[in-house]
Short mmCIF file of N, CA, C and O in Angstrom, two decimals:
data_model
loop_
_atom_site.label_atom_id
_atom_site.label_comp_id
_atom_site.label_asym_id
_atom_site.label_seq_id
_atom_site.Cartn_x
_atom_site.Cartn_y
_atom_site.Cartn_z
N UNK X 117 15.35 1.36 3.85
CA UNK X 117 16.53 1.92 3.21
C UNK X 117 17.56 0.83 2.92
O UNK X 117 18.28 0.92 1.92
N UNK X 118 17.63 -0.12 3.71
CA UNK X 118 18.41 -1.22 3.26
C UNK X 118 18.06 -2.34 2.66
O UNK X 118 18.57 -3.43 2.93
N UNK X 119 17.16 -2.16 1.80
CA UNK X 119 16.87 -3.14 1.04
C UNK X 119 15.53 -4.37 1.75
O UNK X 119 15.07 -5.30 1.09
N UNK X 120 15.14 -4.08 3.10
CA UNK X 120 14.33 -5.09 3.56
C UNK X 120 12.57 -4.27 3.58
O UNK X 120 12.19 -3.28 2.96
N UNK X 121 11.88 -5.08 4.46
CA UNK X 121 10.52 -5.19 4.40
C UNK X 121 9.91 -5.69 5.43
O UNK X 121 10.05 -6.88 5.73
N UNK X 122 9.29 -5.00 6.00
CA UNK X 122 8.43 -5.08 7.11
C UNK X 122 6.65 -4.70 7.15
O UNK X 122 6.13 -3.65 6.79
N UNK X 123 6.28 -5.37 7.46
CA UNK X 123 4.74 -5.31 7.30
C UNK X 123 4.48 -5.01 8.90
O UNK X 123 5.27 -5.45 9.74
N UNK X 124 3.36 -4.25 9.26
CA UNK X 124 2.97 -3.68 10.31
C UNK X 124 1.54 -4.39 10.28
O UNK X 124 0.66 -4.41 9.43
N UNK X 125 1.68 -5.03 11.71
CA UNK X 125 0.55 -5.92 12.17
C UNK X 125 -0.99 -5.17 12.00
O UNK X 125 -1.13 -3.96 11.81
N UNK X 126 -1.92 -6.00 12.09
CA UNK X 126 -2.90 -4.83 12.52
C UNK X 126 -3.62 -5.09 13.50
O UNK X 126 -3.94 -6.17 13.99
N UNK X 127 -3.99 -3.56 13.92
CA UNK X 127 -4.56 -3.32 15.98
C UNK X 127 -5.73 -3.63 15.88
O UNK X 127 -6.17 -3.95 16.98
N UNK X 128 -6.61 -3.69 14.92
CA UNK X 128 -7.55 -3.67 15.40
C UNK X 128 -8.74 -3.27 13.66
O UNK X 128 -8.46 -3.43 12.47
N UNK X 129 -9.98 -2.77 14.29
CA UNK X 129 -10.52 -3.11 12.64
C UNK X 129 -10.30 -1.91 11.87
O UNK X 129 -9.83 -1.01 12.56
N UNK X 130 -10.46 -1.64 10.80
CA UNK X 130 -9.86 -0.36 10.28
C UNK X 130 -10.53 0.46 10.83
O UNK X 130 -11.66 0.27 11.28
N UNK X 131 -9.65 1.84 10.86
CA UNK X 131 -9.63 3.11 11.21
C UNK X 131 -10.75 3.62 10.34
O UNK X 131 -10.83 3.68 9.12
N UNK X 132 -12.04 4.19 11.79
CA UNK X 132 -13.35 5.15 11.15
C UNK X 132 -14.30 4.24 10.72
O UNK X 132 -15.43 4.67 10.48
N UNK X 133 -14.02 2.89 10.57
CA UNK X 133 -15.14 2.34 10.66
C UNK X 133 -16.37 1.83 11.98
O UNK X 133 -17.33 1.06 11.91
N UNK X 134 -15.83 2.66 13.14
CA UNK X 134 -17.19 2.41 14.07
C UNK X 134 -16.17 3.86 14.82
O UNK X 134 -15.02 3.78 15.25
N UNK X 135 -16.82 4.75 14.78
CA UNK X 135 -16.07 5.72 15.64
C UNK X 135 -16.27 6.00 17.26
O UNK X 135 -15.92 6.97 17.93
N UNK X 136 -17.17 4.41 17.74
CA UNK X 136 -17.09 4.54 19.08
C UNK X 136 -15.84 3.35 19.25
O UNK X 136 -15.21 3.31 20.31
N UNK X 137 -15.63 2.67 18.47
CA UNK X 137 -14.80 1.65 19.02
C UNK X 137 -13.28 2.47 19.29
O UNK X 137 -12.95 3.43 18.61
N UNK X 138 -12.48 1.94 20.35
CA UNK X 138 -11.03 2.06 20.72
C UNK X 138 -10.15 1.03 20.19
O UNK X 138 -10.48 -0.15 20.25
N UNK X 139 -8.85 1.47 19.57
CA UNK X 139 -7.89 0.80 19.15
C UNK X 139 -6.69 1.25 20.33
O UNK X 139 -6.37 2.06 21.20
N UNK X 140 -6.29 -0.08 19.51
CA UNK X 140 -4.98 -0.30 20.43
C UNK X 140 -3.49 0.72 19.22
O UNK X 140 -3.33 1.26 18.12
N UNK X 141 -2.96 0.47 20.19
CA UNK X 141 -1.30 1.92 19.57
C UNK X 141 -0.62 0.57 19.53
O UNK X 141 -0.71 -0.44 20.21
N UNK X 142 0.36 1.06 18.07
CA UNK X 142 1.60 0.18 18.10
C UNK X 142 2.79 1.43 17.23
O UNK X 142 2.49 2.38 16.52
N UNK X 143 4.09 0.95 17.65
CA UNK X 143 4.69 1.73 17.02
C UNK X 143 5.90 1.16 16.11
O UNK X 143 6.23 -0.02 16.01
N UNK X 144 6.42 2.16 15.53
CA UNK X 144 7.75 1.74 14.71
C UNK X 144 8.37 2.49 14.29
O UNK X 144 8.01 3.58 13.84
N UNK X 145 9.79 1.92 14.39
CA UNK X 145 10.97 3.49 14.60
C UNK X 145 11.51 3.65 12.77
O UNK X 145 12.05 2.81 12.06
N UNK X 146 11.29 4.42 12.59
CA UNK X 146 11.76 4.49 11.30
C UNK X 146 13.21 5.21 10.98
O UNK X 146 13.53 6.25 11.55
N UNK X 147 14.08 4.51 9.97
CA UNK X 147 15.83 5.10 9.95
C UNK X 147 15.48 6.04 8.59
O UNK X 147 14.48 6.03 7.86
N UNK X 148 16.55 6.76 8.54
CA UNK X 148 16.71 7.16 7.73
C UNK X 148 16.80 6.89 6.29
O UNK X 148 17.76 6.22 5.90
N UNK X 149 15.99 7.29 5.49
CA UNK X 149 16.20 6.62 3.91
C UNK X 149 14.51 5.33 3.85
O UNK X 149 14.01 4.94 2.80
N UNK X 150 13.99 4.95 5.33
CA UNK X 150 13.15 4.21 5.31
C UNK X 150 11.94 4.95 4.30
O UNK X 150 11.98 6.16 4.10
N UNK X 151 10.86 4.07 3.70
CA UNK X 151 10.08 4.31 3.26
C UNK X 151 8.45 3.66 3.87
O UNK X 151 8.30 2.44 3.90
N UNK X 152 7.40 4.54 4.30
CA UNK X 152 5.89 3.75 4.67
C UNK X 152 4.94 4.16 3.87
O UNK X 152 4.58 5.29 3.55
N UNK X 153 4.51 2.95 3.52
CA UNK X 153 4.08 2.61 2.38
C UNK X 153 2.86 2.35 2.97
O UNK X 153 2.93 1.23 3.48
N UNK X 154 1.22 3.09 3.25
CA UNK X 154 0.01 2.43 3.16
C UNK X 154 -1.32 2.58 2.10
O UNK X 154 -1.80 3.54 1.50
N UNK X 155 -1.71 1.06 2.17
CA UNK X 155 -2.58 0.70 0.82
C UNK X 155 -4.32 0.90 1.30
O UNK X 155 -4.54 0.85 2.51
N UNK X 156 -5.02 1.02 0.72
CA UNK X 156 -6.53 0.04 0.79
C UNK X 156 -6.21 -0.93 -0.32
O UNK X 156 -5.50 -0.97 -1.32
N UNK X 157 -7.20 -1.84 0.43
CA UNK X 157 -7.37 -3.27 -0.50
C UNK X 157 -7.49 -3.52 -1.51
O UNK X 157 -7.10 -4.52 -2.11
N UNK X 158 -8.37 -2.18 -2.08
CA UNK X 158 -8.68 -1.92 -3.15
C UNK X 158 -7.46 -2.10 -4.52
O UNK X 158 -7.73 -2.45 -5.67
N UNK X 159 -6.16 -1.76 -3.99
CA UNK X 159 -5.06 -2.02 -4.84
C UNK X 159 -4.75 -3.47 -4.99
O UNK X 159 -4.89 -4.05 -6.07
N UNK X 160 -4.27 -4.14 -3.72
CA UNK X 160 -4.24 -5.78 -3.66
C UNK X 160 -5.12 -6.67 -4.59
O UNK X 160 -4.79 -7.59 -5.34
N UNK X 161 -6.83 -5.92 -4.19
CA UNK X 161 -7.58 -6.22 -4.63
C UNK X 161 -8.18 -6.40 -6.29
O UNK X 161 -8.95 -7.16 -6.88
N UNK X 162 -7.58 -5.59 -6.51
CA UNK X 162 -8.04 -4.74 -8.35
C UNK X 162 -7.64 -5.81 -9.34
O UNK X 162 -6.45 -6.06 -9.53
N UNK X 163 -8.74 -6.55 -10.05
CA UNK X 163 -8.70 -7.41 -10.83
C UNK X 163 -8.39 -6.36 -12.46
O UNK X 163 -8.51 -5.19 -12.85
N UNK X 164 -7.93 -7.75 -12.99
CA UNK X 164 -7.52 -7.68 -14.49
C UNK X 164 -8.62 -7.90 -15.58
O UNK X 164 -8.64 -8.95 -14.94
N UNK X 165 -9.54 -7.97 -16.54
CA UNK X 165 -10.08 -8.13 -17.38
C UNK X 165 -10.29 -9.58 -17.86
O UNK X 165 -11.15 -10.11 -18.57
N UNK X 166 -9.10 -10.07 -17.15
CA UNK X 166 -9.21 -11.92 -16.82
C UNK X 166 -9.43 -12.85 -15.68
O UNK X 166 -9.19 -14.06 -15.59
N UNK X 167 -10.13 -11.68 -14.49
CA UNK X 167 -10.56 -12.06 -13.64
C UNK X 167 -9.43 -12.34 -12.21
O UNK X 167 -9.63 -12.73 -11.06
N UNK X 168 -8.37 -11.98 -12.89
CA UNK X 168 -6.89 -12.32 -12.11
C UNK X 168 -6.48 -10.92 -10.66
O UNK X 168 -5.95 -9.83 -10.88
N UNK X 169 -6.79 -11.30 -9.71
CA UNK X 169 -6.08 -10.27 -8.80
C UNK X 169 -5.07 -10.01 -8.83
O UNK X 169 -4.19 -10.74 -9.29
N UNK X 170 -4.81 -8.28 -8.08
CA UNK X 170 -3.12 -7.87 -8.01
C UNK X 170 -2.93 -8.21 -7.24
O UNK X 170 -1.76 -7.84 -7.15
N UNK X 171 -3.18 -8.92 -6.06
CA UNK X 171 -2.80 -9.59 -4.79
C UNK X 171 -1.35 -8.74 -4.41
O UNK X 171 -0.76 -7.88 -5.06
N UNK X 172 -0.99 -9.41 -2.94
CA UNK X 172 -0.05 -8.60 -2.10
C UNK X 172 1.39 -8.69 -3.11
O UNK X 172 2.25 -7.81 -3.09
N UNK X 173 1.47 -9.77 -3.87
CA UNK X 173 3.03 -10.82 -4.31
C UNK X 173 3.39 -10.06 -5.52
O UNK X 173 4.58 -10.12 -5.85
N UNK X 174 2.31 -9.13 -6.48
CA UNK X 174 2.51 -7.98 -7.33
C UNK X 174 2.98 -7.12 -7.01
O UNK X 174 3.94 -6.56 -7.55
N UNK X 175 2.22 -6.73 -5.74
CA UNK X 175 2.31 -4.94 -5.00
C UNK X 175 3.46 -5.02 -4.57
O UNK X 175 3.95 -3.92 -4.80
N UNK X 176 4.46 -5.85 -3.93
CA UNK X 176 5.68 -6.00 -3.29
C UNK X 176 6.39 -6.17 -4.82
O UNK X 176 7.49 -5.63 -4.91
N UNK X 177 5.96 -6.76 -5.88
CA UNK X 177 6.76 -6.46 -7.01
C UNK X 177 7.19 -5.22 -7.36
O UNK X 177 8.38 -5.00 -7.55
N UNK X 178 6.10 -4.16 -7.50
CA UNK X 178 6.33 -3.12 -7.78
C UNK X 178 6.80 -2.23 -6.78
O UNK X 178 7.08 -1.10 -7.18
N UNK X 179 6.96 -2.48 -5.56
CA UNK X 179 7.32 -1.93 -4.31
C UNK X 179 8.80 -1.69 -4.28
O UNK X 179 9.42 -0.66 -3.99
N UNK X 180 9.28 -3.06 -4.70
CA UNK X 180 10.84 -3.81 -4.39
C UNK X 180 11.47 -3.20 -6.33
O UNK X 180 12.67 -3.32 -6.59
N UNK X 181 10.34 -2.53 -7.62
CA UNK X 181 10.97 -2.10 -8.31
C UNK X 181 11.27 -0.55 -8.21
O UNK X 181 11.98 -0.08 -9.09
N UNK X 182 10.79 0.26 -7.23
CA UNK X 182 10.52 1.35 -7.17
C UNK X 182 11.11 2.02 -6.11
O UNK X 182 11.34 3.22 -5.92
N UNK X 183 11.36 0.77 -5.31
CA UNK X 183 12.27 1.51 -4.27
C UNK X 183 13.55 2.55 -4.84
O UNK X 183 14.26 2.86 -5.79
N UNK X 184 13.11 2.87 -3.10
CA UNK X 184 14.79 4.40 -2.93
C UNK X 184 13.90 5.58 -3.48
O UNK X 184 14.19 6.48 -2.70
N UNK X 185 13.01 6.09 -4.34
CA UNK X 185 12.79 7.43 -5.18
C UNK X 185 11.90 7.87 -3.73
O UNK X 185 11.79 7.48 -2.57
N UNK X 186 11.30 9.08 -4.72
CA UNK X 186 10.13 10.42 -3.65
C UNK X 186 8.95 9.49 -3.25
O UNK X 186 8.67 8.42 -3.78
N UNK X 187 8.38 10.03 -2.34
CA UNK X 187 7.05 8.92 -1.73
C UNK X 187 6.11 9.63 -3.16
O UNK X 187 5.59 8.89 -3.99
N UNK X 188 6.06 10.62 -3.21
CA UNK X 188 5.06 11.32 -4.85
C UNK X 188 5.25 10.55 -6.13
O UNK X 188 4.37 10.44 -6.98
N UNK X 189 6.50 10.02 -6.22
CA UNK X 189 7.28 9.13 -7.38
C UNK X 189 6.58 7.52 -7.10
O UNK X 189 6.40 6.71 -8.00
N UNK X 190 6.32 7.35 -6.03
CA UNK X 190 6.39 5.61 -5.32
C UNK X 190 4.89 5.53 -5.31
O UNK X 190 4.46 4.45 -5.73
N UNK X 191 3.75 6.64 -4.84
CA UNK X 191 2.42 6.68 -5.30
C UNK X 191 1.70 7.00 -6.77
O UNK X 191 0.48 6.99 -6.94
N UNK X 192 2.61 7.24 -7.71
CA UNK X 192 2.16 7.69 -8.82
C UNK X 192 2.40 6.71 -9.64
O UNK X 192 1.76 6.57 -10.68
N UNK X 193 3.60 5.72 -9.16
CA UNK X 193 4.11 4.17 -9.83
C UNK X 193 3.20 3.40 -9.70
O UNK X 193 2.71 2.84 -10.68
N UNK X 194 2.77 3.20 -8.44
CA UNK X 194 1.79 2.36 -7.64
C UNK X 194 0.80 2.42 -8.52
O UNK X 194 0.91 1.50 -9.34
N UNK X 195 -0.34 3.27 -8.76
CA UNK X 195 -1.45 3.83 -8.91
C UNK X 195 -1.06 3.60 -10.48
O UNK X 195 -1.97 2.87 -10.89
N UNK X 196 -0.40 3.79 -11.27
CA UNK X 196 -0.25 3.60 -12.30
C UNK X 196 -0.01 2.37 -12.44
O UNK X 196 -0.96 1.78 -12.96
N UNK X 197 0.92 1.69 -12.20
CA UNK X 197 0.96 0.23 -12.06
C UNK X 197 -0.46 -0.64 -11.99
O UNK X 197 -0.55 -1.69 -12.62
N UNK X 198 -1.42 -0.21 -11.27
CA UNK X 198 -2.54 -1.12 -11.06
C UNK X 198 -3.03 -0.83 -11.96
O UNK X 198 -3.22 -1.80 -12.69
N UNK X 199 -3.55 0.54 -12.52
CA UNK X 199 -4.24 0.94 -13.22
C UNK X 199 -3.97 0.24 -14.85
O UNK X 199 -4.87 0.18 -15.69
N UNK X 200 -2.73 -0.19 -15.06
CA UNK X 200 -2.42 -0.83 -16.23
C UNK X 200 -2.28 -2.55 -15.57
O UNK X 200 -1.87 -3.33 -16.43
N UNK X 201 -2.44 -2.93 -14.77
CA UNK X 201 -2.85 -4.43 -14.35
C UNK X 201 -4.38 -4.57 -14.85
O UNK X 201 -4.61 -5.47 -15.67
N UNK X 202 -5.35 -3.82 -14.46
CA UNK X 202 -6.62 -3.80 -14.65
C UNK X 202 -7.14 -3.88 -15.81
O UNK X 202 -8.16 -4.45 -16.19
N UNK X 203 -5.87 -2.87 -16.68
CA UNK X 203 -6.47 -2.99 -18.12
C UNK X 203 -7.67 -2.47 -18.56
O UNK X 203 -8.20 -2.80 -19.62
N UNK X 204 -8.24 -1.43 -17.54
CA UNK X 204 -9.59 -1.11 -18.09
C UNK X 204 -10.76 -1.60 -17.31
O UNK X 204 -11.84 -1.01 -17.21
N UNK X 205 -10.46 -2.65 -16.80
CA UNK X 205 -11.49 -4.05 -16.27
C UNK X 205 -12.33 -2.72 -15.06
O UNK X 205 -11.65 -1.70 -14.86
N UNK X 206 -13.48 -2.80 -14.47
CA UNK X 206 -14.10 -2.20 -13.73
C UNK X 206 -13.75 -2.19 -12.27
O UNK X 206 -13.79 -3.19 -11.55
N UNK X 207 -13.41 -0.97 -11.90
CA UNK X 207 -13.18 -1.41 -10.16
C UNK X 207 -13.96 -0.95 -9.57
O UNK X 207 -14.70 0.03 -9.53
N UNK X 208 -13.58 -2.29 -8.78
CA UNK X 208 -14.96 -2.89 -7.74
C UNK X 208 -14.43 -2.08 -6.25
O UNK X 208 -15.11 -2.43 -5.29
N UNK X 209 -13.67 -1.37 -6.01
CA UNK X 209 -13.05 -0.66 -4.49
C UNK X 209 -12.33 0.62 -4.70
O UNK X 209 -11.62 0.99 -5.63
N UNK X 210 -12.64 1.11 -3.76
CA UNK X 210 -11.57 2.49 -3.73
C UNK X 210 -9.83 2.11 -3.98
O UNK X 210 -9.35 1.18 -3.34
N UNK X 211 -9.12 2.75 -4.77
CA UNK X 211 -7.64 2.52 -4.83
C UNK X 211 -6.74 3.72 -4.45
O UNK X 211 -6.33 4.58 -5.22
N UNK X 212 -6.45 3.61 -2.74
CA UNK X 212 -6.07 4.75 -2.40
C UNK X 212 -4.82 4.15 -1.87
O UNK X 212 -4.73 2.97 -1.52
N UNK X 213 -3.70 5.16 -1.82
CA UNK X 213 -2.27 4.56 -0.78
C UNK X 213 -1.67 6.10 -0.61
O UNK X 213 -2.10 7.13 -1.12
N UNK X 214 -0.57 5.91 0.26
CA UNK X 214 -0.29 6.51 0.94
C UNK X 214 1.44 6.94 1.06
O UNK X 214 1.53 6.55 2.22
N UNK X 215 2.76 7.41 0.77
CA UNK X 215 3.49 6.78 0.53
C UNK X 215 4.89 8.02 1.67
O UNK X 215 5.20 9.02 1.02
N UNK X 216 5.37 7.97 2.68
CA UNK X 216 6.03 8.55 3.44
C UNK X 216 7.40 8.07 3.45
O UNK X 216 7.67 7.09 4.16
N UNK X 217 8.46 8.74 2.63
CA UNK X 217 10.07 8.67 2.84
C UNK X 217 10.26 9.46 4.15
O UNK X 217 9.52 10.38 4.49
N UNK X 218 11.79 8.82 5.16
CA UNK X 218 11.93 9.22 6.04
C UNK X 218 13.46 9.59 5.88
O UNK X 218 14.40 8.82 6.08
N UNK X 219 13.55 11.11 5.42
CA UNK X 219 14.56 11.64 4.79
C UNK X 219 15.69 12.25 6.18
O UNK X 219 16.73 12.83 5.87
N UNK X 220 15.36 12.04 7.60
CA UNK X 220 15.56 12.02 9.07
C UNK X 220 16.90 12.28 9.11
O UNK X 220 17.48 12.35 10.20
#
């Protein structure tokens, strides 16, 4: 809500990929007006028609233009946003995210 950015470490290997393995808990307090924002790679990931990734330094572009609106508004930017990075080009990964305002 105030303009900053925080990235949340990660516990362990992604979630559901071995459903005997145990992860570790971490937490984070979220204020009011905060926004959580989660991706698959597949977005980072999603090349252009020139072979060019959207890498993390895009996604925080469009992150840091979109801020403050509805998490429905901030996933539909997102998803649209890549989808016109790509240009058409074939994707190679799932492009899923996730997007939670904390209206508290």
């Amino acid at each position: 809500a105030k303009g900053g950015r925080e990235t949340l470490g990660a516990t362990g290997i992604p979630f559901g990929i071995d459903p005997d393995r145990s992860y570790a808990i971490a937490e984070t307090v979220l204020a009011s007006g905060d926004t959580l924002f989660m991706f698959t790679d597949g977005i980072t990931e999603a090349f252009n028609p020139a072979g060019e990734i959207l890498g993390e330094a895009r996604l925080d572009n469009i992150l840091d233009r979109e801020r403050g609106g509805a998490a429905a508004e901030l996933v539909e930017k997102v998803i649209g946003a890549t989808a016109e990075f790509a240009a058409g080009a074939e994707q190679s990964d799932d492009i899923t995210c996730l997007a939670l305002v904390y209206r508290g």
